[in-house]
CSV table of C-alpha atoms and ligand atoms in Angstrom, one decimal:
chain,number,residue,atom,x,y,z
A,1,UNK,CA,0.0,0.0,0.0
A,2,UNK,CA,1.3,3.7,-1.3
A,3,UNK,CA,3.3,5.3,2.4
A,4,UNK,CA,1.9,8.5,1.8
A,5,UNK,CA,-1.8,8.2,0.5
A,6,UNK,CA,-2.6,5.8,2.9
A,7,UNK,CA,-0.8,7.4,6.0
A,8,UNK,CA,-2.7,10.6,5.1
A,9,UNK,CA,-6.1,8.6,5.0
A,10,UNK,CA,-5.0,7.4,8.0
A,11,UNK,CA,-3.9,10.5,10.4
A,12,UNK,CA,-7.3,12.5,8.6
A,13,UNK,CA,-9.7,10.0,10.5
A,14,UNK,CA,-11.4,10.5,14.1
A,15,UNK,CA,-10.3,8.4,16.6
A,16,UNK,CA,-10.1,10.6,19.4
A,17,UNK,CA,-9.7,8.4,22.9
A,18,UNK,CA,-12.8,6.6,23.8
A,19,UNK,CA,-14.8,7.6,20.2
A,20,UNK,CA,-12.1,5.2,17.5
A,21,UNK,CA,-15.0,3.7,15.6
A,22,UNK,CA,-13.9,6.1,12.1
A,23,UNK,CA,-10.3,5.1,12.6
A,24,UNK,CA,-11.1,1.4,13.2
A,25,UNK,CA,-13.5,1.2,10.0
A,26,UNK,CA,-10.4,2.4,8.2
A,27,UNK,CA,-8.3,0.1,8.9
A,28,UNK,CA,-10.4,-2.6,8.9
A,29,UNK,CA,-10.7,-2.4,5.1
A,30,UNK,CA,-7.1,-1.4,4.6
A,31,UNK,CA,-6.4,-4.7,6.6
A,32,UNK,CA,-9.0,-7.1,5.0
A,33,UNK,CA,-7.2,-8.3,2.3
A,34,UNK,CA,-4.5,-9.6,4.2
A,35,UNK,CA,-6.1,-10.9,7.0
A,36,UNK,CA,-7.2,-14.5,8.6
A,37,UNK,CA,-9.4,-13.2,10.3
A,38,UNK,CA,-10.8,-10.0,11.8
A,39,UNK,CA,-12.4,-9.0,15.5
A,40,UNK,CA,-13.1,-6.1,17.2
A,41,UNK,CA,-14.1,-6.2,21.1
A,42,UNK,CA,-16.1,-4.8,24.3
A,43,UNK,CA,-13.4,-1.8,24.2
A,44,UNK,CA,-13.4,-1.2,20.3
A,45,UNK,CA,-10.0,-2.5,19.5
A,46,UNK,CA,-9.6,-4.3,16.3
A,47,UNK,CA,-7.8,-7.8,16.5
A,48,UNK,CA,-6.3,-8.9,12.9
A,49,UNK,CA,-4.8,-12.4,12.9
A,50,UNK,CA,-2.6,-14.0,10.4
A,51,UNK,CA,-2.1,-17.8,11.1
A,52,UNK,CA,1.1,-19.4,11.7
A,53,UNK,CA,2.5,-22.7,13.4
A,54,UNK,CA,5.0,-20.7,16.2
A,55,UNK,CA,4.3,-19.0,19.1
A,56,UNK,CA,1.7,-16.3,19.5
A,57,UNK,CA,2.9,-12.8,18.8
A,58,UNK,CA,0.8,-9.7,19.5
A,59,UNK,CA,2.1,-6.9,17.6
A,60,UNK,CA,0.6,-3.7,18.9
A,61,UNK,CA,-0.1,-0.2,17.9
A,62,UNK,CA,-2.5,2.6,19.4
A,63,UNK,CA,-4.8,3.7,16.9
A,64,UNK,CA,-6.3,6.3,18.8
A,65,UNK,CA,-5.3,9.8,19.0
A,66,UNK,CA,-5.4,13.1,21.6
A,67,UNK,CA,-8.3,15.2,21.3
A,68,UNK,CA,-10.6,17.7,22.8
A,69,UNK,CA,-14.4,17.6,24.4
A,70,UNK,CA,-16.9,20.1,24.5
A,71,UNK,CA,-17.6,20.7,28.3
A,72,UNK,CA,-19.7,24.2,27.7
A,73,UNK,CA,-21.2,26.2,25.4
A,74,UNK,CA,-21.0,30.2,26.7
A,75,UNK,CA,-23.8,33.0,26.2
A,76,UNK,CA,-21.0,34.1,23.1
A,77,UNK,CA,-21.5,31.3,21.9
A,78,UNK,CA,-17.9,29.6,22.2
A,79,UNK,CA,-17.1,26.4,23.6
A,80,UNK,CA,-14.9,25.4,26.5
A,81,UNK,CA,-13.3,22.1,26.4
A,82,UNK,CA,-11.7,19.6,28.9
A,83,UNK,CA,-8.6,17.7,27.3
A,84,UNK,CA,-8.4,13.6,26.2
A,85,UNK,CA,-4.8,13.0,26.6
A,86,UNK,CA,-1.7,15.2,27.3
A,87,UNK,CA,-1.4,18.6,25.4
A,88,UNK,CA,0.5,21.7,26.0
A,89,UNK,CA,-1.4,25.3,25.9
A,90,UNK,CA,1.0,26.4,23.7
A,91,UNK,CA,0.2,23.2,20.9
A,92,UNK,CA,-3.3,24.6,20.7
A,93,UNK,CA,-3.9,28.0,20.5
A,94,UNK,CA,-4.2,29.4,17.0
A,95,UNK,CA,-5.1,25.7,16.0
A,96,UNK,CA,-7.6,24.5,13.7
A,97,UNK,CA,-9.5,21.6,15.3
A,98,UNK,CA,-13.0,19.5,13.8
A,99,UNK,CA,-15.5,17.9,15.6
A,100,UNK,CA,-16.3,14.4,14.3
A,101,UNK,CA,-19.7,15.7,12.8
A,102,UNK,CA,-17.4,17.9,10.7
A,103,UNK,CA,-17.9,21.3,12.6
A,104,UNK,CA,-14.2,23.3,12.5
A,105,UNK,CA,-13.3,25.2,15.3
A,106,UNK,CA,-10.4,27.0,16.3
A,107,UNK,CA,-8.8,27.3,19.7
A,108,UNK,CA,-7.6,30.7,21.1
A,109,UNK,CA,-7.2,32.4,24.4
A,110,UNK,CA,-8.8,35.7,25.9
A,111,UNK,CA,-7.7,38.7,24.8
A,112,UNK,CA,-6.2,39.8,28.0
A,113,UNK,CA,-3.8,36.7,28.6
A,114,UNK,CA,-0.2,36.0,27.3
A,115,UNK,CA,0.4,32.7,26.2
A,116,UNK,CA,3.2,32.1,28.9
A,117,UNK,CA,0.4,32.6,31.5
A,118,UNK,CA,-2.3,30.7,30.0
A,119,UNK,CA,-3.6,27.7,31.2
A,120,UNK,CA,-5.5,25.2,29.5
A,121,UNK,CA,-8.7,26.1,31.3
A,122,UNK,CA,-8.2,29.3,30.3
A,123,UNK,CA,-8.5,28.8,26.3
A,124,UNK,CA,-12.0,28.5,24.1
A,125,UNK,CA,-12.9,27.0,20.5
A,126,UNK,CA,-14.7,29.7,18.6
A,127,UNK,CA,-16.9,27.7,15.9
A,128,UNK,CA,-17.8,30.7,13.9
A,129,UNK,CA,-21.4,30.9,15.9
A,130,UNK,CA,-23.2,34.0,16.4
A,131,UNK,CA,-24.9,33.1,19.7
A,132,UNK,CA,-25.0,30.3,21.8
A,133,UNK,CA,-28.1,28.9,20.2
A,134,UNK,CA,-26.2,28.4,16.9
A,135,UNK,CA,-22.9,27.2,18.7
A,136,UNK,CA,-25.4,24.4,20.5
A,137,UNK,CA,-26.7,23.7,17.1
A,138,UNK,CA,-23.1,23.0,15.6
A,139,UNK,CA,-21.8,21.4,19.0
A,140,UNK,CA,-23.0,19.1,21.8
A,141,UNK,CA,-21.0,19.1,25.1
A,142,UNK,CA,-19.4,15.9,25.0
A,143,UNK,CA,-18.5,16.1,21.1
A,144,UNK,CA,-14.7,14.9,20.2
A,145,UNK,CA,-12.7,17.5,18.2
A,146,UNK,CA,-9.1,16.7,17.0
A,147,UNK,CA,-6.4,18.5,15.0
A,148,UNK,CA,-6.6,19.6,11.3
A,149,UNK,CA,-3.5,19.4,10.0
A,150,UNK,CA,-2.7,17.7,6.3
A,151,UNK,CA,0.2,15.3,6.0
A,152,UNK,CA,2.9,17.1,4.0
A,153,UNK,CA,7.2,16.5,2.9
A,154,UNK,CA,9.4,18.3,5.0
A,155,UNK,CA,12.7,18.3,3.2
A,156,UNK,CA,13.1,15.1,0.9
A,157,UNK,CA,12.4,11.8,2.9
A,158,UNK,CA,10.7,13.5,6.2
A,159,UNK,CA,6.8,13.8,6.8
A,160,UNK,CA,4.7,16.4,9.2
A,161,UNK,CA,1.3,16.7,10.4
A,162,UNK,CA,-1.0,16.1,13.2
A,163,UNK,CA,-0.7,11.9,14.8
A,164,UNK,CA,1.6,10.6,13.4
A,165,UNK,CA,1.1,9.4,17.1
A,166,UNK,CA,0.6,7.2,16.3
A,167,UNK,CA,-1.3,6.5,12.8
A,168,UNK,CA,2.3,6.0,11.6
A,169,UNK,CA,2.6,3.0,13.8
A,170,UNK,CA,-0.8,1.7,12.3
A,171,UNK,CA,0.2,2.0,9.0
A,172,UNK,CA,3.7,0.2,10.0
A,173,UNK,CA,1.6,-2.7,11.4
A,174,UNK,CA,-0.1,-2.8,8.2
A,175,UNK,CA,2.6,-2.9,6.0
A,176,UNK,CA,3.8,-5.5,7.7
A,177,UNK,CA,1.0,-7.4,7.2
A,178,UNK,CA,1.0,-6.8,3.5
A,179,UNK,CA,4.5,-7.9,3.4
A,180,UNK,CA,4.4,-10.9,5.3
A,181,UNK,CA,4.3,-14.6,3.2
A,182,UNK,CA,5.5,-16.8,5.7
A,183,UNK,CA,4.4,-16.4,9.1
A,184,UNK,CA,6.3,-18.6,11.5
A,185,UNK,CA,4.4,-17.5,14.6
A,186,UNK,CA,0.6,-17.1,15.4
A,187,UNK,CA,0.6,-13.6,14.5
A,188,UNK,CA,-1.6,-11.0,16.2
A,189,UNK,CA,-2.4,-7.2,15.0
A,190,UNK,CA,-3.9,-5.3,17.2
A,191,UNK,CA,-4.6,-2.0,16.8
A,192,UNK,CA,-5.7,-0.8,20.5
A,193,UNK,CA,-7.5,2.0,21.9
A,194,UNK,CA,-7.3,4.6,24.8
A,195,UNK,CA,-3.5,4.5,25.2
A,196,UNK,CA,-3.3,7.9,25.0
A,197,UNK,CA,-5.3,7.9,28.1
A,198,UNK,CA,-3.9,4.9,30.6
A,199,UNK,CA,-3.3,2.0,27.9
A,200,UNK,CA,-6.4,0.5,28.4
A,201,UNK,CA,-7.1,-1.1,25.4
A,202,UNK,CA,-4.2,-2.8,24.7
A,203,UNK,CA,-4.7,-4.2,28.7
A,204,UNK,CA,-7.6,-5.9,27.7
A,205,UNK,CA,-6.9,-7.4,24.2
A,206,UNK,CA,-3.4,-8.9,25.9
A,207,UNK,CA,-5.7,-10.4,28.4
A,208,UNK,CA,-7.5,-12.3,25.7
A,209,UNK,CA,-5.3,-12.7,23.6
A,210,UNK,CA,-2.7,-14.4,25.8
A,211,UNK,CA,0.4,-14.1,23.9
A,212,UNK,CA,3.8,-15.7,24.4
A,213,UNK,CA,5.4,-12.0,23.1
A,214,UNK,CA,4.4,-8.9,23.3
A,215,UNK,CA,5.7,-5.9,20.8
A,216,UNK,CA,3.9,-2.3,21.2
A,217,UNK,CA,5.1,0.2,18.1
A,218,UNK,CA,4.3,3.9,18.8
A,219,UNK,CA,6.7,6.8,18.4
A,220,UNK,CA,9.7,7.7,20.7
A,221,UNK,CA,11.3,11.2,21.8
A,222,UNK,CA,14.4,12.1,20.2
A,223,UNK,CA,17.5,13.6,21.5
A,224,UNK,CA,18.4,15.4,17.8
A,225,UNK,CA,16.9,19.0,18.4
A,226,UNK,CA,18.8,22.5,19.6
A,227,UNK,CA,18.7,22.7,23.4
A,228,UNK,CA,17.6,18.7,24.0
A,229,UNK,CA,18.2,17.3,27.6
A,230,UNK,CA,19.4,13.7,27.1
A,231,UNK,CA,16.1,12.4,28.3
A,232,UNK,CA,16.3,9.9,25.4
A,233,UNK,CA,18.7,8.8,22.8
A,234,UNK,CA,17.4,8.4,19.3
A,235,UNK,CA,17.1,10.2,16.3
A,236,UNK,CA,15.6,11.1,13.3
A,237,UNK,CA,16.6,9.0,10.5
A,238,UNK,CA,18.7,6.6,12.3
A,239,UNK,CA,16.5,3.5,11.6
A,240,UNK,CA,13.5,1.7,13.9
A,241,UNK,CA,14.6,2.4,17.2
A,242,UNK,CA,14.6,-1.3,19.2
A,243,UNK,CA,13.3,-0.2,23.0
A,244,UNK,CA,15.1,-0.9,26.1
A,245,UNK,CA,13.3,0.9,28.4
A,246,UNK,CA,10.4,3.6,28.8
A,247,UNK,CA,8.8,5.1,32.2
A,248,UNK,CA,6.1,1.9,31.7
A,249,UNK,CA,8.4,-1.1,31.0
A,250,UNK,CA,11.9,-2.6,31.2
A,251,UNK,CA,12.1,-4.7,27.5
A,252,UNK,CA,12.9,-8.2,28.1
A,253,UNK,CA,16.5,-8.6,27.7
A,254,UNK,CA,16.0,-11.4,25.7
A,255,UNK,CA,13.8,-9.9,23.5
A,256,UNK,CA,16.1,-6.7,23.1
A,257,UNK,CA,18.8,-9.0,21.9
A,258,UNK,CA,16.6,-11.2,19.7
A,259,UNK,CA,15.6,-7.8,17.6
A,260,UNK,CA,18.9,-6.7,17.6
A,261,UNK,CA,20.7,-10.2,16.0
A,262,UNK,CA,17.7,-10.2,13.7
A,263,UNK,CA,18.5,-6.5,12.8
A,264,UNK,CA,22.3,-7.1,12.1
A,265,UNK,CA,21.5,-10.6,10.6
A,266,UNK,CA,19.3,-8.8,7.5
A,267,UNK,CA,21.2,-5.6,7.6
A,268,UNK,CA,18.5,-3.4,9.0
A,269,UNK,CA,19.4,0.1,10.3
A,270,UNK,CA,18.4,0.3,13.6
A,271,UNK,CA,18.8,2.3,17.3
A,272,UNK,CA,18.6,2.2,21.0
A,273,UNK,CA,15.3,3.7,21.9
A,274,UNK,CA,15.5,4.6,26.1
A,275,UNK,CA,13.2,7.3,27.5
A,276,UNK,CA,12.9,8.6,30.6
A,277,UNK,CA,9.1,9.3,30.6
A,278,UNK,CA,6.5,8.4,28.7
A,279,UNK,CA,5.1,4.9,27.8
A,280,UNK,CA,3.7,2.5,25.4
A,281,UNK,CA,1.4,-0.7,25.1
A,282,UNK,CA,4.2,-2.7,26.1
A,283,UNK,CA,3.8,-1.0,29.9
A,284,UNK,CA,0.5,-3.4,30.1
A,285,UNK,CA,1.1,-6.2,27.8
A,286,UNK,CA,4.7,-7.4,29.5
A,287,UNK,CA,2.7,-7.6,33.1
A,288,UNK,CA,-0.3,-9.1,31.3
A,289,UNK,CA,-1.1,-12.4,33.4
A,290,UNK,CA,1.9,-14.3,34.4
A,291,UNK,CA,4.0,-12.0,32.3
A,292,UNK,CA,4.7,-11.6,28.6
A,293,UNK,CA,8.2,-11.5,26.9
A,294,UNK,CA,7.8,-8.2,26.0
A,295,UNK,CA,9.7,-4.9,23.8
A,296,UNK,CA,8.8,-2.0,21.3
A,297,UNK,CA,10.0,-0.6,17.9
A,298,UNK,CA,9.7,2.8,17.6
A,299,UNK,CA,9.9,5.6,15.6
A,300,UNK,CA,11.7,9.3,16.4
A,301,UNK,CA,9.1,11.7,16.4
A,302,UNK,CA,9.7,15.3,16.5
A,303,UNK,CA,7.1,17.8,18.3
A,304,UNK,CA,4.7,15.1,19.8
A,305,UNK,CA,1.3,15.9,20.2
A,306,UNK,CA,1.4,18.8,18.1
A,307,UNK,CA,-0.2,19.4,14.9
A,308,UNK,CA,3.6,19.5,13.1
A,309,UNK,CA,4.6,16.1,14.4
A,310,UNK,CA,7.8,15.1,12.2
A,311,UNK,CA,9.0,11.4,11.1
A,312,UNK,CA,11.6,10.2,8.9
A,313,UNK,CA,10.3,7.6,6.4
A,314,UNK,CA,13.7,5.7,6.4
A,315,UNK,CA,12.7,4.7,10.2
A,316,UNK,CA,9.4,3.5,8.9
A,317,UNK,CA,11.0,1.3,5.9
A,318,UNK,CA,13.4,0.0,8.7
A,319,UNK,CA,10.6,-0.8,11.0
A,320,UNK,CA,8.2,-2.7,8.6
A,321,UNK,CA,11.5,-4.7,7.1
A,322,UNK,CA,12.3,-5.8,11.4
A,323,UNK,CA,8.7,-6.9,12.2
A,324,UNK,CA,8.7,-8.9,9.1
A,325,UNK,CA,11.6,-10.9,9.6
A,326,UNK,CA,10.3,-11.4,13.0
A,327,UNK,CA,6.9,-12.4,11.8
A,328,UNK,CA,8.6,-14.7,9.6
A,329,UNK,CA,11.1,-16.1,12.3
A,330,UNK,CA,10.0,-18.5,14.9
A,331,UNK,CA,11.0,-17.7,17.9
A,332,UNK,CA,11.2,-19.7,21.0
A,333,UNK,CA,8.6,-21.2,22.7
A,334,UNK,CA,8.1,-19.5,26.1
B,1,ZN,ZN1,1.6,7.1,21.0
């Protein structure tokens, strides 16, 4: 499937937290073709399976994305919002956001405040209403809005726009399930929902799915920009960046190495991925039952959770070319 058209298709469909039904529709036709067969469960994540003889695998990546919710529609008819997921005032004012019923709004703060002082509470979406009846009209409190930003090149072989958090890992996954002829291990693609707020979804489909290994693919910080801190270590362009450790999961060490020989055995350009913060599915599969061998591939992503995050498309090829040869690779059984 083409990178771009489909990753565009991708990070243009709802899926706020809680509200993924667009997103998963998506990608259950994009995945179809490929597929065994196809689930979907009590909290909306969609289960693909491709048979094989080895162990089971779960592969997974979040396919839902931050957002906003409309908690109040003012007498000036703008609309005060409560967040789904982490943001930053600074990533949302002068914004374009759309609710899922297509309404665009924009996100500003009052007159009399300076950005540096402003707190989320503080900011509004003006919908364009000229009263309050015709803002209730457009919006019902509890209506999902998320970024409007269109996938676009940055330089020659980078991409930018809104979620790439982590549509780019969907579209990973299913790559790899295009690619994959051989699979040597029960494979399991599972594209979860509500990580962004607790990894909930990926807590329940490890529960039924009971793998013997666990992968979660989602973006990573990168240590490449003026004035970084060393909180992580990859970078852009570098090649799928193998996981040792997040703030939600020490990688098997096993695991770490097995991605590593398989790496240098098919000359695939990879990193260490280590963060100090933040998580991933991984952080509930690995303690899933009586454990799961667990680990993440990752991609550098510049400006998370903004509308301008930034990828390298080398790290995807190198990603999708690593979870093949794993999928096609039996591994041991646990
Ligand atoms: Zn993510």
């Amino acid at each position: 499937m083409d990178t771009f058209a489909t990753l565009s298709r991708l990070c243009q469909a709802h899926g706020v937290s809680g509200n993924e039904g667009e997103i998963r529709e998506l990608i259950r036709s994009l995945a179809a073709p490929y597929a065994d067969d196809i689930q979907d469960d009590v909290m909306g994540n969609l289960i693909v399976h491709k048979r094989g003889n080895g162990p089971k695998l779960m592969m997974a990546s979040h396919m839902d994305s931050i957002g906003l919710i409309a908690t109040h529609i003012d007498e000036k008819g703008m609309v005060q919002f409560g967040c789904v997921g982490g943001f930053d005032a600074s990533d949302l004012v002068n914004q374009l956001f759309r609710f899922q019923n297509g309404t665009y709004a924009v996100c500003n703060m009052p007159a009399d405040k300076s950005i540096d002082k402003c707190k989320i509470k503080d900011l509004y979406l003006d919908v364009g209403a000229k009263d309050q009846d015709e803002a209730k009209s457009m919006v019902k409190v509890g209506d999902t809005a998320a970024y409007v930003s269109p996938l676009k090149m940055l330089g020659k072989n980078r991409i930018t726009g809104c979620y790439l958090d982590n549509r780019l890992g969907c579209l990973a996954l299913l790559q790899t399930l295009e690619q994959v002829k051989n699979p040597a291990n029960d494979l399991y693609f599972v594209f979860t929902t509500q990580e962004e707020v607790g990894l909930r979804g990926a807590q329940t489909s490890a529960f039924a799915i009971d793998p013997d290994y666990g992968l979660a693919i989602d973006v990573t910080l990168p240590d490449d920009l003026p004035g970084s801190s060393h909180i992580s270590t990859s970078a852009l362009g570098k090649g799928a960046a193998i996981k040792v450790m997040d703030y939600s999961i020490i990688c098997h060490k096993d695991f770490v190495e097995k991605l590593n020989a398989l790496a240098k055995q098919h000359d695939i350009l990879v990193q260490p991925d280590i963060m100090y913060g933040g998580g991933t599915d991984a952080g509930v599969i690995h303690t899933t039952r009586c454990g799961v061998v667990s680990g993440g591939i990752s991609f550098p992503a510049r400006y998370v959770h903004s509308a301008v995050e930034t990828c390298d498309l080398t790290d995807l090829d190198a990603c999708v070319k690593l979870m093949t040869v794993l999928c096609e690779t039996e591994l041991e059984a646990v």
